[in-house]
Amino acid sequence: MRASVDKELCIGCGVCEAECPEVFRIADDGLAEAIEGELTEEVLEKAQEAKEQCPVEAITIE
Ligand code: SF4
């Protein structure tokens, strides 16, 4: 499973970073980005939680 952020939708609210900083961070452009590569079992659940809390549904995990 990999996480990605649609920067067209992201409003930079920071919820995903607060929920799961292992996977998401606010980049220099003020919008979120996800780490590259496969998510480990340890972070997957938190990443899913962050996805659910994103107010604009900008996060995809697949
Ligand atoms: S929670 Fe959603 S809108 Fe907020 S920073 Fe993360 S991806 Fe962007």
mmCIF file of N, CA and C and ligand atoms in Angstrom:
data_model
loop_
_atom_site.group_PDB
_atom_site.id
_atom_site.type_symbol
_atom_site.label_atom_id
_atom_site.label_comp_id
_atom_site.label_asym_id
_atom_site.label_seq_id
_atom_site.Cartn_x
_atom_site.Cartn_y
_atom_site.Cartn_z
ATOM 1 N N MET A 1 0.841 -1.191 0.000
ATOM 2 C CA MET A 1 0.000 0.000 0.000
ATOM 3 C C MET A 1 0.887 1.256 0.000
ATOM 4 N N ARG A 2 0.425 2.216 -0.783
ATOM 5 C CA ARG A 2 1.149 3.487 -0.856
ATOM 6 C C ARG A 2 0.176 4.633 -0.624
ATOM 7 N N ALA A 3 0.693 5.705 -0.046
ATOM 8 C CA ALA A 3 -0.140 6.879 0.208
ATOM 9 C C ALA A 3 0.235 7.978 -0.781
ATOM 10 N N SER A 4 -0.767 8.727 -1.171
ATOM 11 C CA SER A 4 -0.493 9.901 -2.004
ATOM 12 C C SER A 4 -1.483 11.007 -1.663
ATOM 13 N N VAL A 5 -1.072 12.232 -1.967
ATOM 14 C CA VAL A 5 -1.906 13.402 -1.703
ATOM 15 C C VAL A 5 -2.164 14.122 -3.017
ATOM 16 N N ASP A 6 -3.420 14.421 -3.282
ATOM 17 C CA ASP A 6 -3.786 15.211 -4.449
ATOM 18 C C ASP A 6 -3.663 16.680 -4.079
ATOM 19 N N LYS A 7 -2.607 17.321 -4.584
ATOM 20 C CA LYS A 7 -2.355 18.716 -4.200
ATOM 21 C C LYS A 7 -3.379 19.676 -4.796
ATOM 22 N N GLU A 8 -4.123 19.210 -5.770
ATOM 23 C CA GLU A 8 -5.202 20.038 -6.320
ATOM 24 C C GLU A 8 -6.324 20.203 -5.299
ATOM 25 N N LEU A 9 -6.464 19.191 -4.434
ATOM 26 C CA LEU A 9 -7.540 19.208 -3.438
ATOM 27 C C LEU A 9 -7.065 19.695 -2.076
ATOM 28 N N CYS A 10 -5.822 19.387 -1.723
ATOM 29 C CA CYS A 10 -5.296 19.692 -0.383
ATOM 30 C C CYS A 10 -5.397 21.186 -0.067
ATOM 31 N N ILE A 11 -5.826 21.481 1.172
ATOM 32 C CA ILE A 11 -5.911 22.876 1.609
ATOM 33 C C ILE A 11 -4.857 23.194 2.675
ATOM 34 N N GLY A 12 -3.955 22.239 2.920
ATOM 35 C CA GLY A 12 -2.849 22.483 3.833
ATOM 36 C C GLY A 12 -3.250 22.620 5.286
ATOM 37 N N CYS A 13 -4.311 21.953 5.678
ATOM 38 C CA CYS A 13 -4.816 22.114 7.053
ATOM 39 C C CYS A 13 -3.914 21.466 8.099
ATOM 40 N N GLY A 14 -3.107 20.498 7.700
ATOM 41 C CA GLY A 14 -2.159 19.873 8.628
ATOM 42 C C GLY A 14 -2.701 18.712 9.436
ATOM 43 N N VAL A 15 -3.943 18.352 9.218
ATOM 44 C CA VAL A 15 -4.536 17.249 9.991
ATOM 45 C C VAL A 15 -3.785 15.937 9.759
ATOM 46 N N CYS A 16 -3.443 15.673 8.512
ATOM 47 C CA CYS A 16 -2.780 14.390 8.215
ATOM 48 C C CYS A 16 -1.411 14.309 8.882
ATOM 49 N N GLU A 17 -0.688 15.406 8.871
ATOM 50 C CA GLU A 17 0.635 15.407 9.516
ATOM 51 C C GLU A 17 0.491 15.221 11.022
ATOM 52 N N ALA A 18 -0.506 15.859 11.598
ATOM 53 C CA ALA A 18 -0.727 15.725 13.040
ATOM 54 C C ALA A 18 -1.118 14.289 13.397
ATOM 55 N N GLU A 19 -1.895 13.679 12.529
ATOM 56 C CA GLU A 19 -2.386 12.315 12.783
ATOM 57 C C GLU A 19 -1.311 11.264 12.525
ATOM 58 N N CYS A 20 -0.532 11.464 11.491
ATOM 59 C CA CYS A 20 0.430 10.437 11.092
ATOM 60 C C CYS A 20 1.677 11.068 10.461
ATOM 61 N N PRO A 21 2.523 11.668 11.300
ATOM 62 C CA PRO A 21 3.715 12.346 10.771
ATOM 63 C C PRO A 21 4.735 11.395 10.155
ATOM 64 N N GLU A 22 4.571 10.088 10.438
ATOM 65 C CA GLU A 22 5.484 9.108 9.820
ATOM 66 C C GLU A 22 5.284 9.048 8.304
ATOM 67 N N VAL A 23 4.090 9.437 7.863
ATOM 68 C CA VAL A 23 3.762 9.305 6.435
ATOM 69 C C VAL A 23 3.540 10.660 5.757
ATOM 70 N N PHE A 24 2.924 11.587 6.479
ATOM 71 C CA PHE A 24 2.551 12.860 5.849
ATOM 72 C C PHE A 24 3.318 14.020 6.454
ATOM 73 N N ARG A 25 3.625 14.987 5.588
ATOM 74 C CA ARG A 25 4.206 16.222 6.099
ATOM 75 C C ARG A 25 3.781 17.370 5.204
ATOM 76 N N ILE A 26 3.781 18.560 5.822
ATOM 77 C CA ILE A 26 3.473 19.748 5.041
ATOM 78 C C ILE A 26 4.768 20.202 4.370
ATOM 79 N N ALA A 27 4.743 20.270 3.067
ATOM 80 C CA ALA A 27 5.937 20.617 2.297
ATOM 81 C C ALA A 27 6.121 22.137 2.231
ATOM 82 N N ASP A 28 7.187 22.545 1.578
ATOM 83 C CA ASP A 28 7.504 23.977 1.489
ATOM 84 C C ASP A 28 6.410 24.775 0.785
ATOM 85 N N ASP A 29 5.637 24.123 -0.057
ATOM 86 C CA ASP A 29 4.542 24.817 -0.756
ATOM 87 C C ASP A 29 3.295 24.967 0.112
ATOM 88 N N GLY A 30 3.375 24.490 1.363
ATOM 89 C CA GLY A 30 2.244 24.644 2.274
ATOM 90 C C GLY A 30 1.190 23.559 2.131
ATOM 91 N N LEU A 31 1.445 22.620 1.262
ATOM 92 C CA LEU A 31 0.505 21.520 1.037
ATOM 93 C C LEU A 31 1.139 20.211 1.480
ATOM 94 N N ALA A 32 0.278 19.236 1.761
ATOM 95 C CA ALA A 32 0.780 17.964 2.273
ATOM 96 C C ALA A 32 1.412 17.119 1.174
ATOM 97 N N GLU A 33 2.345 16.285 1.590
ATOM 98 C CA GLU A 33 2.872 15.255 0.703
ATOM 99 C C GLU A 33 3.082 13.993 1.519
ATOM 100 N N ALA A 34 3.073 12.869 0.843
ATOM 101 C CA ALA A 34 3.251 11.575 1.497
ATOM 102 C C ALA A 34 4.630 11.034 1.174
ATOM 103 N N ILE A 35 5.148 10.220 2.071
ATOM 104 C CA ILE A 35 6.442 9.590 1.809
ATOM 105 C C ILE A 35 6.322 8.676 0.593
ATOM 106 N N GLU A 36 7.457 8.479 -0.066
ATOM 107 C CA GLU A 36 7.504 7.560 -1.204
ATOM 108 C C GLU A 36 7.542 6.126 -0.688
ATOM 109 N N GLY A 37 7.061 5.228 -1.487
ATOM 110 C CA GLY A 37 7.266 3.812 -1.206
ATOM 111 C C GLY A 37 6.172 3.164 -0.383
ATOM 112 N N GLU A 38 6.396 1.901 -0.133
ATOM 113 C CA GLU A 38 5.410 1.071 0.572
ATOM 114 C C GLU A 38 5.255 1.498 2.022
ATOM 115 N N LEU A 39 3.997 1.505 2.478
ATOM 116 C CA LEU A 39 3.736 1.779 3.888
ATOM 117 C C LEU A 39 3.953 0.504 4.695
ATOM 118 N N THR A 40 4.577 0.640 5.830
ATOM 119 C CA THR A 40 4.763 -0.523 6.693
ATOM 120 C C THR A 40 3.473 -0.802 7.457
ATOM 121 N N GLU A 41 3.363 -2.011 7.952
ATOM 122 C CA GLU A 41 2.187 -2.397 8.750
ATOM 123 C C GLU A 41 1.979 -1.431 9.909
ATOM 124 N N GLU A 42 3.089 -0.997 10.501
ATOM 125 C CA GLU A 42 3.007 -0.161 11.707
ATOM 126 C C GLU A 42 2.316 1.171 11.439
ATOM 127 N N VAL A 43 2.541 1.728 10.262
ATOM 128 C CA VAL A 43 1.981 3.056 9.998
ATOM 129 C C VAL A 43 0.687 3.014 9.191
ATOM 130 N N LEU A 44 0.368 1.861 8.647
ATOM 131 C CA LEU A 44 -0.784 1.794 7.749
ATOM 132 C C LEU A 44 -2.080 2.233 8.432
ATOM 133 N N GLU A 45 -2.296 1.754 9.644
ATOM 134 C CA GLU A 45 -3.540 2.090 10.334
ATOM 135 C C GLU A 45 -3.635 3.593 10.605
ATOM 136 N N LYS A 46 -2.519 4.178 11.026
ATOM 137 C CA LYS A 46 -2.516 5.624 11.290
ATOM 138 C C LYS A 46 -2.704 6.415 9.994
ATOM 139 N N ALA A 47 -2.109 5.908 8.945
ATOM 140 C CA ALA A 47 -2.256 6.585 7.654
ATOM 141 C C ALA A 47 -3.707 6.535 7.188
ATOM 142 N N GLN A 48 -4.362 5.392 7.422
ATOM 143 C CA GLN A 48 -5.785 5.272 7.061
ATOM 144 C C GLN A 48 -6.623 6.251 7.883
ATOM 145 N N GLU A 49 -6.263 6.385 9.147
ATOM 146 C CA GLU A 49 -6.966 7.317 10.030
ATOM 147 C C GLU A 49 -6.817 8.750 9.500
ATOM 148 N N ALA A 50 -5.613 9.098 9.096
ATOM 149 C CA ALA A 50 -5.362 10.425 8.535
ATOM 150 C C ALA A 50 -6.200 10.634 7.281
ATOM 151 N N LYS A 51 -6.254 9.603 6.466
ATOM 152 C CA LYS A 51 -7.069 9.682 5.239
ATOM 153 C C LYS A 51 -8.523 9.984 5.578
ATOM 154 N N GLU A 52 -9.039 9.284 6.575
ATOM 155 C CA GLU A 52 -10.442 9.481 6.943
ATOM 156 C C GLU A 52 -10.696 10.872 7.505
ATOM 157 N N GLN A 53 -9.672 11.458 8.115
ATOM 158 C CA GLN A 53 -9.869 12.764 8.743
ATOM 159 C C GLN A 53 -9.611 13.929 7.797
ATOM 160 N N CYS A 54 -9.042 13.658 6.656
ATOM 161 C CA CYS A 54 -8.802 14.745 5.696
ATOM 162 C C CYS A 54 -10.136 15.363 5.288
ATOM 163 N N PRO A 55 -10.307 16.667 5.485
ATOM 164 C CA PRO A 55 -11.611 17.299 5.227
ATOM 165 C C PRO A 55 -11.978 17.388 3.750
ATOM 166 N N VAL A 56 -11.004 17.247 2.875
ATOM 167 C CA VAL A 56 -11.309 17.381 1.447
ATOM 168 C C VAL A 56 -11.039 16.090 0.666
ATOM 169 N N GLU A 57 -10.808 15.016 1.391
ATOM 170 C CA GLU A 57 -10.588 13.690 0.779
ATOM 171 C C GLU A 57 -9.483 13.737 -0.276
ATOM 172 N N ALA A 58 -8.377 14.370 0.103
ATOM 173 C CA ALA A 58 -7.250 14.502 -0.832
ATOM 174 C C ALA A 58 -6.285 13.324 -0.760
ATOM 175 N N ILE A 59 -6.474 12.459 0.225
ATOM 176 C CA ILE A 59 -5.519 11.371 0.443
ATOM 177 C C ILE A 59 -6.024 10.076 -0.187
ATOM 178 N N THR A 60 -5.135 9.427 -0.901
ATOM 179 C CA THR A 60 -5.429 8.103 -1.450
ATOM 180 C C THR A 60 -4.440 7.109 -0.870
ATOM 181 N N ILE A 61 -4.955 5.954 -0.465
ATOM 182 C CA ILE A 61 -4.071 4.873 -0.026
ATOM 183 C C ILE A 61 -4.491 3.634 -0.795
ATOM 184 N N GLU A 62 -3.565 3.121 -1.604
ATOM 185 C CA GLU A 62 -3.912 1.941 -2.405
ATOM 186 C C GLU A 62 -2.678 1.139 -2.729
HETATM 187 S S1 SF4 B 1 -5.540 16.529 5.908
HETATM 188 FE FE1 SF4 B 1 -6.001 16.675 3.707
HETATM 189 S S2 SF4 B 1 -6.295 18.862 3.325
HETATM 190 FE FE2 SF4 B 1 -5.291 18.666 5.324
HETATM 191 S S3 SF4 B 1 -3.105 18.868 4.851
HETATM 192 FE FE3 SF4 B 1 -3.589 16.678 4.837
HETATM 193 S S4 SF4 B 1 -4.066 16.194 2.679
HETATM 194 FE FE4 SF4 B 1 -4.156 18.417 2.919
#
